[in-house]
Amino acid sequence: MAELTAFGYHPGDSVLHRLDPRFKLVCLIATSLTVLDSGMAALGLWSAACAILLVKTGVSMPRLLRELRYFGVLILFVFVARAFSAGGDPLVRFWGIGPSRQGMMEGALVGWRLGLVVLLGLSLMATTRSWQVKAAVESLLRPVPFIPHKRAATMIGLLFRFIPQILSAARETADAQKARGIGNRRNPVFRLVKLAVPLLRKTFLDADRLAAAMEARCYTEDRSTPPLSAAAGDWSFLAAVCALSAVAWVLSRL
Amino acid sequence: MTVYAALMAALIAAGAYIAVPVGPVPIVLQNMFVLLAGLLLGWRWGPAAVAVYLLAGVCGLPVFAGGTGGIGRLAGPTGGYLLGYLPAAAAVGWISQRAENRTFLDVAGLIVGTAIVYLCGVPWLKMVTGMSLSKSLAVGMVPFLLGDGLKIVAAAAIAKAIRPVIRKDSGAAATHEYSRS
Amino acid sequence: MNILEADRLSHRFPDGSMGIHEIGLTLRKGSFTVLAGPNGSGKTTFLRHLNGLLMPTSGEVRIKGVPVREDPRRARRLVGMVFQDADSQIVGETVYDDAAFGPENLKLDRREIHRRVLAALDAVGMSGLAGQRPHLLSGGEKRRLAIAGILAMGSEVVILDEPFSNLDYPGVRQVLGAILDLHSRGRTILLSTHDLEKTIAHADRLLLMEKGRIVADGRPGAVLGQTERYGVRRPCAVRWGRAVESWLN
């Protein structure tokens, strides 16, 4: 358990750490929307802003990149798919199809957008404690009817806690099986079952123990967590994000 | 059950990052966990787990396939699949609960659930991208069918193995496990 | 004065097997009791009844005279529990948050929570680690954090389920020190183990469990002779006819 994934909380005292979690959530929702609609110039702007904030959080970059390697494969896949399918004049031809300039540009654009959205999400997860997320979700959902906001918020908070735990358990299981030569088994169903059953069993038992430990400490959904308070700094951060969004919007439409 | 549902939601989210390398293409576990949520938690808590997962995604957490998140994703071309997870988990849960631990019911439920995902996903894809129906099917369904078949078989086997671990009265399972160890 | 009383406690699992059978136990305030037995003898099941995590099939547990069934929350506040698995009982993202979890559930106000958390971390010697991520702590530190979480709730009885499992020698000494410190401040201690060596020098009472029943109960000196009949190894020193020494010396 000592080895942690990049998905967990990293204690620190950076701008992002101190920001009111509600503002972080709102900003994240807003930026992930605008990023998916941005052009190259705007993406550059976003990436620069994101990179500065991420470096300030103190999350180790090499580990972050290693964590995201599967995701890198996916981006590559998207890139290749776009490059080949977007039409236009192919640069090189194999068997009648080939990557086109437009396709490559488009693929790079889409890949960049996706990558940035992931980084934005990760920077939230790295700088926000699960009770903060819970409190933020609760306060943001309160005006929405028909949603049990307290329970939903509790579950989101738990989800936050479980994700790193599941990922590290998955890695442990996969390593144990590699050590016993699962690489030699070709049957995909066999491998799926053999990975998922121990993983699920372990995580469900862990969840059970966690539930017992929480219950033993009088857990209720109605707890006295520190109040969220929006300071001037939070509003100015929000304003900065809005301004950046506006600039990005204009840049994307030039 | 709240904890189990949150756990299942976390598994679905983590499923975006856990892949079994089979041949050249890794099989991602995400949609299998959606179906398992229905199988293991039933028709009420299964969709609840999916809903929590979607809510987390809407908030922008990187939990959707390929590690993205955001409302944009839900409204985008693949949003239909994501929304389809909800009725799919409910259907899987409802069908498999018709009787205790019947493998053929599990499999039937899984097939129906998978069909529902495509039923929501493919028309949505067609609508958003303006592709023809046959092209939508060719892009958004046919390439995945083989993988889905494998996942259905796997999910049925997994559910059989995991069900005894999950008890409706939470807390008791761990105790029982200790008492036996 | 008896702080905890269990009366003819039985628990049957849903599959029909018996977990524990007709257990009776009273704990005096301020006592230090060790509950020993091999794995599978029902120690964990029994302990989980004492704060209402499990409810008995028959029988009753009373904390300071009030049945657990009537007010499980009160029971959980008064009877704190340290679990066997060090990692899955951590609920906070930092050491401070984890210790604050209990008091927050009790809906205390922030100032009181802050005061209690600092006092509890100080009591287990972890004040300097308040901002750390708990998963990066050593095994002994994790256990001590769990104890701090209970202290912050203001528990009067502290139950420790196999607190030394997976600990190295320094870890054992740290945790043992923290437990003895609690005891010297008037807390009632009930500790389960299958390995008497580490604790028996400090206990004033020893219980032996086998197959869901308590089979021996008395002062350690009187009970130690029969432990091996019930699957618990007698401490080395006793085998050689000497007194057991504390692990802290």
XYZ file of C-alpha atoms in Angstrom:
684
model
C 0.000 0.000 0.000
C 2.943 2.315 0.510
C 3.258 2.862 -3.194
C 0.483 5.182 -4.162
C -1.075 6.088 -7.423
C -1.214 9.586 -8.815
C -4.947 9.590 -8.228
C -4.845 10.082 -4.495
C -4.677 13.234 -2.468
C -1.280 14.896 -2.146
C -1.036 17.153 0.906
C 0.315 20.563 0.175
C -0.351 24.239 0.412
C -0.516 25.430 -3.188
C -3.104 27.736 -4.753
C -5.191 24.747 -5.764
C -5.019 23.219 -2.283
C -6.330 26.357 -0.632
C -9.099 27.023 -3.125
C -12.674 26.474 -1.993
C -13.631 23.027 -3.365
C -16.923 24.339 -4.732
C -15.045 26.800 -6.890
C -12.674 24.094 -7.994
C -15.565 21.903 -9.085
C -17.323 24.722 -10.934
C -14.101 25.761 -12.635
C -13.368 22.175 -13.607
C -16.825 21.689 -15.106
C -16.522 24.938 -17.011
C -13.004 24.364 -18.273
C -13.558 20.768 -19.332
C -16.488 22.023 -21.402
C -14.559 24.814 -23.061
C -11.413 22.760 -23.561
C -13.277 20.204 -25.649
C -14.311 23.051 -27.919
C -10.981 24.859 -28.179
C -8.567 25.344 -31.050
C -4.797 25.031 -30.954
C -4.038 28.531 -29.681
C -6.578 28.332 -26.902
C -5.345 24.869 -25.944
C -1.830 26.265 -25.634
C -3.134 28.885 -23.251
C -5.041 26.328 -21.181
C -2.113 23.945 -21.082
C 0.231 26.646 -19.855
C -2.164 27.624 -17.085
C -2.757 24.011 -16.135
C 0.950 23.189 -16.144
C 1.793 26.087 -13.823
C -0.882 25.069 -11.340
C 0.065 21.402 -11.522
C 3.754 22.059 -10.899
C 2.820 24.150 -7.886
C 0.867 21.260 -6.344
C 4.085 19.304 -5.889
C 2.803 16.112 -7.544
C 5.721 14.171 -8.947
C 5.633 14.490 -12.722
C 7.417 11.254 -13.712
C 4.997 9.267 -11.600
C 2.055 11.076 -13.106
C 3.240 10.242 -16.608
C 3.867 6.604 -15.732
C 0.384 6.435 -14.270
C -1.074 7.703 -17.506
C 0.700 5.370 -19.894
C -2.415 3.395 -20.827
C -4.088 6.642 -21.476
C -1.201 7.637 -23.733
C -1.841 4.535 -25.822
C -5.454 5.566 -26.159
C -4.552 9.079 -27.295
C -2.186 7.582 -29.831
C -5.000 5.352 -31.047
C -7.348 8.315 -31.417
C -4.630 10.216 -33.216
C -3.973 7.412 -35.676
C -7.665 6.822 -36.268
C -8.259 10.487 -36.995
C -5.165 10.786 -39.130
C -6.348 8.017 -41.393
C -10.041 8.736 -41.517
C -10.393 12.494 -41.744
C -10.175 12.692 -45.511
C -7.985 15.089 -47.477
C -4.826 14.213 -49.385
C -2.799 11.404 -47.867
C 0.867 12.186 -47.274
C 1.988 8.612 -47.699
C 0.000 5.740 -49.061
C -0.165 2.148 -47.876
C -2.690 -0.067 -49.583
C -4.630 2.922 -50.774
C -5.053 4.668 -47.435
C -2.709 6.948 -45.596
C -2.553 9.706 -43.029
C -3.499 13.136 -44.370
C -2.253 16.483 -43.180
C -5.737 17.515 -42.073
C -6.183 14.195 -40.344
C -2.927 14.543 -38.431
C -3.810 18.061 -37.363
C -7.239 16.998 -36.262
C -5.890 13.958 -34.464
C -3.354 16.043 -32.610
C -6.046 18.513 -31.650
C -8.393 15.848 -30.292
C -5.584 14.069 -28.476
C -4.423 17.309 -26.910
C -7.943 18.160 -25.755
C -8.441 14.758 -24.160
C -5.057 14.863 -22.478
C -5.733 18.277 -21.028
C -9.121 17.259 -19.641
C -7.472 14.324 -17.888
C -4.800 16.535 -16.392
C -7.412 19.000 -15.157
C -9.354 16.203 -13.488
C -6.231 14.756 -11.916
C -5.171 18.101 -10.525
C -8.527 18.323 -8.767
C -8.128 14.836 -7.329
C -4.595 15.521 -6.159
C -5.458 18.696 -4.295
C -8.852 17.985 -2.795
C -9.677 15.821 0.190
C -12.647 13.548 -0.131
C -14.637 15.345 2.551
C -14.105 18.583 0.672
C -15.446 17.053 -2.512
C -18.334 15.662 -0.523
C -19.122 19.047 0.996
C -18.841 20.773 -2.373
C -21.083 18.266 -4.148
C -23.570 18.545 -1.332
C -23.748 22.298 -1.473
C -23.915 22.390 -5.276
C -26.621 19.723 -5.480
C -28.782 21.285 -2.802
C -30.824 23.405 -5.228
C -31.372 20.446 -7.598
C -34.664 18.685 -6.851
C -35.193 14.899 -6.620
C -31.590 14.077 -5.779
C -30.805 12.953 -2.241
C -27.882 15.347 -2.043
C -26.483 14.152 1.285
C -26.328 10.544 0.192
C -25.023 11.365 -3.271
C -22.319 13.503 -1.714
C -21.339 10.754 0.713
C -21.032 8.307 -2.154
C -18.916 10.668 -4.231
C -16.642 11.145 -1.229
C -16.295 7.380 -0.840
C -15.720 6.946 -4.563
C -12.819 9.327 -4.231
C -11.341 7.266 -1.484
C -11.790 3.944 -3.256
C -10.303 4.737 -6.667
C -6.631 4.838 -5.620
C -7.145 1.783 -3.440
C -8.668 -0.211 -6.300
C -5.940 0.801 -8.704
C -3.171 -0.250 -6.372
C -4.967 -3.532 -5.625
C -5.335 -4.136 -9.362
C -1.653 -3.599 -9.881
C -0.779 -5.929 -7.041
C -3.049 -8.661 -8.395
C -1.707 -8.258 -11.909
C 1.883 -8.458 -10.650
C 1.190 -11.561 -8.600
C -0.290 -13.225 -11.645
C 2.505 -12.146 -13.922
C 4.896 -13.720 -11.441
C 3.048 -16.971 -11.924
C 3.206 -16.814 -15.690
C -0.269 -15.650 -16.659
C 1.324 -14.133 -19.745
C 1.401 -17.624 -21.219
C -2.369 -17.991 -21.097
C -3.995 -16.878 -24.306
C -7.655 -17.280 -23.374
C -8.980 -13.740 -22.795
C -11.982 -14.838 -20.730
C -9.680 -16.772 -18.439
C -7.502 -13.736 -17.960
C -10.439 -11.404 -17.377
C -11.916 -13.699 -14.758
C -8.611 -14.371 -13.077
C -7.888 -10.665 -12.767
C -11.355 -9.512 -11.776
C -12.333 -12.155 -9.213
C -9.468 -11.616 -6.757
C -9.640 -7.883 -7.337
C -13.361 -7.701 -6.626
C -13.142 -10.044 -3.683
C -10.357 -8.031 -2.132
C -12.006 -4.676 -2.727
C -15.364 -5.830 -1.400
C -13.790 -7.217 1.757
C -11.772 -4.030 2.167
C -14.948 -2.025 1.741
C -16.575 -4.163 4.401
C -13.758 -3.545 6.825
C -13.814 0.140 6.055
C -17.565 0.220 6.654
C -17.073 -1.509 10.004
C -14.295 0.892 10.987
C -16.432 3.874 10.025
C -19.405 2.524 11.900
C -17.250 1.887 14.958
C -16.425 5.577 14.936
C -20.095 6.607 14.927
C -20.318 7.417 11.223
C -23.406 9.312 10.074
C -24.171 11.210 6.897
C -24.806 14.299 8.960
C -21.361 15.280 10.241
C -19.779 18.473 11.378
C -17.195 19.069 8.706
C -15.397 22.381 8.578
C -17.600 24.964 6.894
C -16.707 25.940 3.350
C -16.054 29.601 3.043
C -15.454 31.475 -0.151
C -12.784 34.121 0.257
C -11.869 36.937 -2.084
C -9.120 34.740 -3.518
C -11.659 32.143 -4.620
C -13.744 34.699 -6.466
C -10.708 36.118 -8.200
C -9.637 32.612 -9.260
C -13.094 32.050 -10.703
C -12.892 35.402 -12.464
C -9.495 34.453 -13.893
C -10.870 31.158 -15.191
C -13.832 32.988 -16.757
C -11.526 35.507 -18.386
C -9.317 32.712 -19.692
C -12.400 30.930 -21.036
C -13.469 34.088 -22.837
C -10.025 34.531 -24.367
C -9.995 30.871 -25.377
C -13.417 31.218 -26.907
C -12.342 34.196 -28.967
C -9.096 32.479 -30.003
C -10.983 29.384 -31.144
C -13.200 31.453 -33.400
C -10.620 33.652 -35.092
C -25.265 -0.842 0.619
C -24.253 2.795 0.296
C -20.655 1.710 0.674
C -21.037 -1.129 -1.818
C -22.658 1.151 -4.372
C -19.899 3.720 -3.944
C -17.357 0.935 -4.263
C -18.952 -0.326 -7.458
C -18.993 3.229 -8.834
C -15.317 3.488 -7.986
C -14.681 0.173 -9.725
C -16.435 1.409 -12.847
C -14.332 4.545 -12.722
C -11.116 2.644 -12.074
C -12.147 0.261 -14.852
C -11.229 2.992 -17.297
C -7.615 2.473 -16.253
C -7.452 -1.262 -15.761
C -6.833 -3.155 -18.933
C -6.093 -6.790 -19.663
C -3.710 -7.011 -22.579
C -5.113 -9.602 -24.945
C -3.284 -9.754 -28.208
C -2.523 -6.280 -29.519
C -5.610 -4.528 -28.119
C -6.113 -4.168 -24.373
C -9.592 -5.043 -23.142
C -10.841 -2.291 -20.868
C -12.900 -3.452 -17.930
C -15.182 -0.461 -17.599
C -18.405 -1.651 -19.222
C -17.995 -5.080 -17.668
C -18.065 -3.439 -14.244
C -21.249 -1.597 -15.221
C -22.928 -4.914 -15.976
C -21.485 -6.393 -12.785
C -22.956 -3.509 -10.791
C -26.372 -4.689 -11.926
C -25.570 -8.353 -11.289
C -24.066 -7.881 -7.840
C -26.123 -5.032 -6.414
C -29.507 -5.599 -8.049
C -31.858 -3.352 -9.966
C -31.977 -0.507 -7.446
C -28.426 -0.143 -6.223
C -26.805 -1.115 -9.515
C -28.143 1.952 -11.348
C -27.427 4.015 -8.223
C -23.766 3.050 -8.516
C -23.813 3.997 -12.202
C -25.500 7.299 -11.355
C -22.808 8.150 -8.823
C -20.195 7.293 -11.398
C -21.853 9.531 -13.999
C -22.210 12.327 -11.465
C -18.502 12.103 -10.717
C -17.853 12.250 -14.441
C -20.093 15.274 -14.875
C -18.130 17.034 -12.161
C -15.142 16.634 -14.452
C -13.306 13.827 -12.688
C -11.350 11.750 -15.168
C -13.511 8.657 -14.901
C -14.983 8.176 -18.371
C -13.465 5.763 -20.862
C -10.002 6.921 -21.770
C -9.760 8.946 -18.597
C -11.784 11.965 -19.584
C -14.670 13.628 -17.838
C -17.004 16.572 -18.034
C -20.497 17.384 -19.163
C -19.179 17.855 -22.668
C -18.440 14.177 -22.809
C -21.964 13.259 -21.788
C -23.391 15.474 -24.511
C -20.814 14.326 -27.060
C -21.059 11.494 -29.601
C -20.472 8.758 -27.037
C -22.803 10.193 -24.401
C -25.559 7.766 -25.363
C -23.481 4.799 -24.262
C -22.812 6.425 -20.918
C -26.492 7.214 -20.322
C -27.355 3.732 -21.554
C -25.361 2.316 -18.645
C -28.179 3.369 -16.309
C -31.064 1.338 -17.786
C -28.602 -1.422 -18.651
C -27.534 -1.892 -15.038
C -31.171 -1.792 -13.970
C -32.156 -4.389 -16.567
C -29.295 -6.722 -15.707
C -30.177 -6.474 -12.046
C -33.884 -6.990 -12.598
C -33.522 -10.000 -14.866
C -30.871 -11.749 -12.802
C -32.945 -11.269 -9.651
C -35.870 -13.252 -11.071
C -34.380 -16.285 -9.369
C -31.474 -17.015 -7.040
C -28.118 -17.620 -8.665
C -29.251 -18.935 -12.027
C -26.437 -18.667 -14.489
C -28.672 -18.634 -17.540
C -30.661 -15.707 -16.090
C -27.407 -13.871 -15.439
C -26.331 -14.409 -19.005
C -29.734 -13.395 -20.355
C -29.598 -10.243 -18.262
C -26.088 -9.471 -19.446
C -27.109 -9.858 -23.089
C -30.138 -7.615 -22.620
C -28.007 -5.088 -20.736
C -25.389 -4.996 -23.485
C -28.152 -4.594 -26.072
C -29.600 -1.670 -24.110
C -26.239 0.075 -24.047
C -26.119 -0.080 -27.853
C -29.798 0.780 -28.158
C -29.085 4.053 -26.402
C -25.609 4.554 -27.769
C -25.900 3.960 -31.490
C -28.923 6.204 -32.282
C -27.316 8.928 -30.166
C -24.095 8.555 -32.118
C -26.061 8.733 -35.361
C -27.918 11.836 -34.194
C -24.887 13.736 -32.955
C -22.552 12.922 -35.830
C -25.138 12.748 -38.620
C -23.737 9.439 -39.891
C -26.010 6.948 -41.629
C -27.390 4.118 -39.508
C -25.231 1.496 -41.181
C -22.106 3.580 -40.671
C -23.063 4.227 -37.029
C -23.434 0.501 -36.480
C -20.149 -0.191 -38.218
C -18.292 2.360 -36.099
C -20.188 2.197 -32.849
C -21.137 -1.425 -32.385
C -19.720 -4.088 -34.690
C -16.047 -3.690 -33.643
C -16.931 -4.205 -29.991
C -19.246 -7.201 -30.243
C -16.539 -9.824 -29.891
C -15.143 -8.133 -26.804
C -18.633 -7.834 -25.365
C -19.215 -11.533 -25.852
C -16.049 -12.276 -23.892
C -17.059 -9.845 -21.187
C -20.507 -11.420 -20.838
C -19.006 -14.835 -20.267
C -16.462 -13.389 -17.871
C -19.020 -11.299 -15.972
C -21.270 -14.309 -15.406
C -18.339 -16.301 -14.030
C -17.185 -13.425 -11.843
C -20.650 -12.812 -10.410
C -20.869 -16.473 -9.422
C -17.576 -16.222 -7.558
C -18.178 -12.878 -5.875
C -21.830 -13.142 -4.770
C -21.035 -15.136 -1.627
C -18.691 -12.377 -0.466
C -21.394 -9.735 -0.589
C -23.861 -9.807 2.215
C -26.806 -7.551 2.516
C -26.025 -6.766 6.144
C -22.740 -4.994 5.712
C -20.049 -5.617 8.271
C -21.051 -9.211 8.804
C -19.107 -10.486 5.833
C -15.763 -9.360 7.180
C -16.467 -10.858 10.554
C -17.457 -14.093 8.991
C -14.309 -14.149 6.976
C -12.199 -13.616 10.092
C -14.019 -16.297 11.982
C -13.162 -18.755 9.251
C -9.588 -17.783 8.662
C -17.393 -0.676 39.219
C -18.282 -2.662 36.104
C -18.055 -0.573 32.971
C -18.980 -3.332 30.542
C -21.185 -6.362 31.064
C -21.985 -9.119 28.587
C -24.719 -11.537 29.474
C -25.104 -14.998 27.908
C -24.093 -13.675 24.506
C -24.686 -15.935 21.505
C -24.383 -15.248 17.820
C -25.464 -17.505 15.001
C -24.328 -16.652 11.456
C -26.853 -16.486 8.607
C -25.559 -19.820 7.305
C -26.424 -21.496 10.601
C -22.962 -21.936 12.109
C -22.356 -20.693 15.642
C -19.995 -17.722 16.023
C -20.013 -17.409 19.802
C -21.879 -19.315 22.432
C -23.268 -18.114 25.791
C -20.462 -15.757 26.665
C -20.638 -13.899 29.960
C -18.061 -11.236 30.831
C -17.806 -8.222 33.085
C -14.999 -5.709 32.841
C -13.998 -3.576 35.802
C -13.247 0.074 35.085
C -9.527 0.562 34.583
C -8.706 -3.114 34.103
C -6.331 -4.559 31.494
C -7.665 -7.802 30.078
C -6.097 -10.020 27.439
C -8.375 -12.263 25.390
C -6.418 -15.108 23.838
C -7.375 -17.901 21.516
C -6.329 -19.463 18.228
C -7.521 -18.045 14.899
C -11.155 -18.861 14.322
C -12.037 -19.156 18.002
C -14.530 -16.284 17.743
C -12.511 -13.429 19.252
C -13.326 -10.918 16.542
C -16.978 -11.898 16.435
C -17.237 -11.497 20.197
C -15.472 -8.120 20.238
C -17.741 -6.758 17.535
C -20.720 -7.259 19.802
C -19.291 -4.967 22.442
C -19.843 -1.813 20.403
C -22.879 -2.968 18.474
C -21.221 -3.697 15.124
C -22.860 -7.084 15.444
C -26.059 -7.724 17.337
C -26.363 -10.969 19.289
C -28.851 -13.663 18.390
C -29.534 -13.904 22.107
C -28.119 -12.260 25.206
C -27.215 -8.656 25.888
C -24.277 -6.269 26.273
C -24.506 -3.307 28.644
C -22.121 -0.357 28.729
C -22.306 1.428 32.090
C -25.647 -0.232 32.613
C -27.255 0.791 29.294
C -27.917 -1.997 26.748
C -26.002 -1.572 23.483
C -29.111 -2.425 21.498
C -30.912 0.601 22.920
C -28.261 3.106 21.925
C -25.519 1.751 19.634
C -24.134 5.231 18.987
C -23.478 5.773 22.659
C -21.840 2.369 22.842
C -19.555 3.179 19.926
C -18.554 6.473 21.493
C -17.723 4.871 24.828
C -16.171 1.701 23.436
C -13.496 2.500 20.892
C -12.168 -0.225 18.642
C -8.833 -0.694 16.902
C -9.125 -3.189 14.072
C -6.764 -5.872 12.935
C -6.103 -4.518 9.464
C -4.108 -1.308 9.710
C -4.939 0.101 6.308
C -8.653 -0.364 5.921
C -9.438 1.477 9.140
C -7.907 4.699 7.875
C -10.622 7.045 6.703
C -8.916 10.427 6.389
C -6.550 11.778 3.750
C -4.212 13.205 6.347
C -3.302 12.115 9.850
C -5.170 15.089 11.260
C -8.330 14.361 9.247
C -8.286 10.748 10.288
C -8.107 11.561 13.974
C -10.857 14.145 13.486
C -13.229 11.645 11.875
C -14.801 10.405 15.113
C -15.358 13.804 16.751
C -16.797 15.125 13.486
C -19.340 12.308 13.514
C -20.275 13.289 17.047
C -21.109 16.751 15.694
C -18.823 18.587 18.086
C -17.963 22.158 17.208
C -14.769 22.860 15.294
C -12.818 24.337 18.179
C -13.513 21.343 20.386
C -12.599 18.960 17.540
C -9.328 20.768 16.977
C -8.479 20.652 20.687
C -9.280 16.942 20.959
C -7.376 15.971 17.822
C -4.230 17.787 18.948
C -4.463 16.244 22.403
C -4.998 12.755 20.973
C -2.131 12.988 18.493
C 0.069 14.306 21.261
C -0.898 11.418 23.529
C 0.348 8.848 21.000
C 3.388 10.944 20.111
C 2.342 11.830 16.575
C 1.898 15.613 16.767
C 4.655 16.148 14.233
C 2.937 14.016 11.600
C -0.434 15.804 11.473
C -0.102 16.802 7.820
C 1.190 13.408 6.573
C -0.696 10.995 4.354
C -1.652 8.116 6.621
C -0.927 5.439 4.034
C 2.736 6.400 4.052
C 3.110 5.811 7.796
C 4.876 2.799 9.265
C 2.806 -0.053 10.669
C 3.320 1.083 14.251
C 2.365 4.638 13.374
C -0.811 3.498 11.633
C -1.879 1.580 14.730
C -1.062 4.526 16.957
C -3.112 6.753 14.650
C -6.050 4.381 15.045
C -5.651 4.681 18.815
C -5.563 8.479 18.539
C -8.802 8.386 16.539
C -10.443 6.595 19.450
C -8.966 8.902 22.072
C -10.329 11.912 20.202
C -13.811 10.428 20.478
C -13.408 10.221 24.236
C -13.804 6.440 24.544
C -13.525 4.973 28.012
C -13.082 1.361 26.965
C -10.484 0.599 24.298
C -10.755 -2.694 22.418
C -7.774 -3.768 20.338
C -8.185 -6.674 17.940
C -4.782 -8.261 17.274
C -2.995 -4.896 17.497
C 0.449 -6.398 16.902
C -0.167 -8.316 13.707
C 2.322 -7.483 10.964
C 4.401 -5.203 13.177
C 8.175 -5.178 13.453
C 9.879 -4.992 16.842
C 10.013 -1.162 17.070
C 6.387 -1.083 15.941
C 5.360 -3.482 18.709
C 7.154 -1.383 21.299
C 5.550 1.848 20.072
C 2.047 0.423 20.103
C 2.531 -1.335 23.429
C 3.793 1.933 24.904
C 0.718 3.762 23.631
C -1.598 1.090 25.079
C 0.077 1.193 28.492
C -0.137 4.953 28.463
C -3.900 4.742 27.866
C -4.203 2.269 30.688
C -2.306 4.490 33.080
C -4.755 7.297 32.279
C -7.614 5.181 33.542
C -8.909 3.649 30.313
C -10.221 0.109 30.409
C -8.309 -2.115 27.980
C -9.451 -5.310 26.282
C -6.931 -6.752 23.873
C -7.240 -9.870 21.752
C -4.265 -11.878 20.568
C -3.089 -15.366 19.777
C 0.397 -14.554 20.964
C 0.677 -13.834 24.697
C 4.371 -13.041 24.716
C 4.027 -9.327 24.017
C 1.305 -8.282 26.417
C 0.807 -10.689 29.259
C 3.348 -8.993 31.521
C 1.033 -5.988 31.757
C -2.373 -7.621 31.953
C -4.271 -8.161 35.176
C -6.632 -10.721 33.690
C -6.438 -13.393 31.022
C -9.364 -14.953 29.137
C -9.041 -17.974 26.875
C -11.479 -18.608 24.057
C -12.057 -21.751 22.074
C -14.776 -22.555 19.557
C -16.878 -19.563 20.504
C -16.779 -20.079 24.279
C -14.733 -18.624 27.083
C -12.945 -21.619 28.553
C -10.695 -20.017 31.150
C -10.794 -16.744 33.051
C -8.570 -15.488 35.829
C -5.319 -13.836 36.838
C -2.631 -14.459 34.240
C -0.533 -16.496 36.678
C -3.419 -18.859 37.294
C -4.488 -19.291 33.672
C -1.118 -19.408 31.917
C -0.652 -23.054 32.843
C -3.549 -24.245 30.698
C -3.125 -22.121 27.565
C -1.568 -24.821 25.417
C -4.526 -27.112 25.878
C -6.532 -24.457 23.982
C -4.122 -23.752 21.184
C -2.234 -20.746 22.553
C 1.503 -20.978 23.139
C 2.710 -20.328 26.662
C 5.275 -17.527 26.838
C 8.872 -18.738 26.829
C 9.676 -17.407 30.272
C 6.778 -19.324 31.803
C 8.030 -22.522 30.200
C 11.326 -21.969 31.935
C 9.583 -21.185 35.193
C 10.361 -17.498 35.294
C 8.237 -14.359 35.323
C 7.336 -12.826 31.958
C 9.254 -9.677 31.201
C 7.783 -6.588 29.559
C 8.732 -5.987 25.941
C 9.453 -2.406 26.868
C 12.457 -3.287 29.041
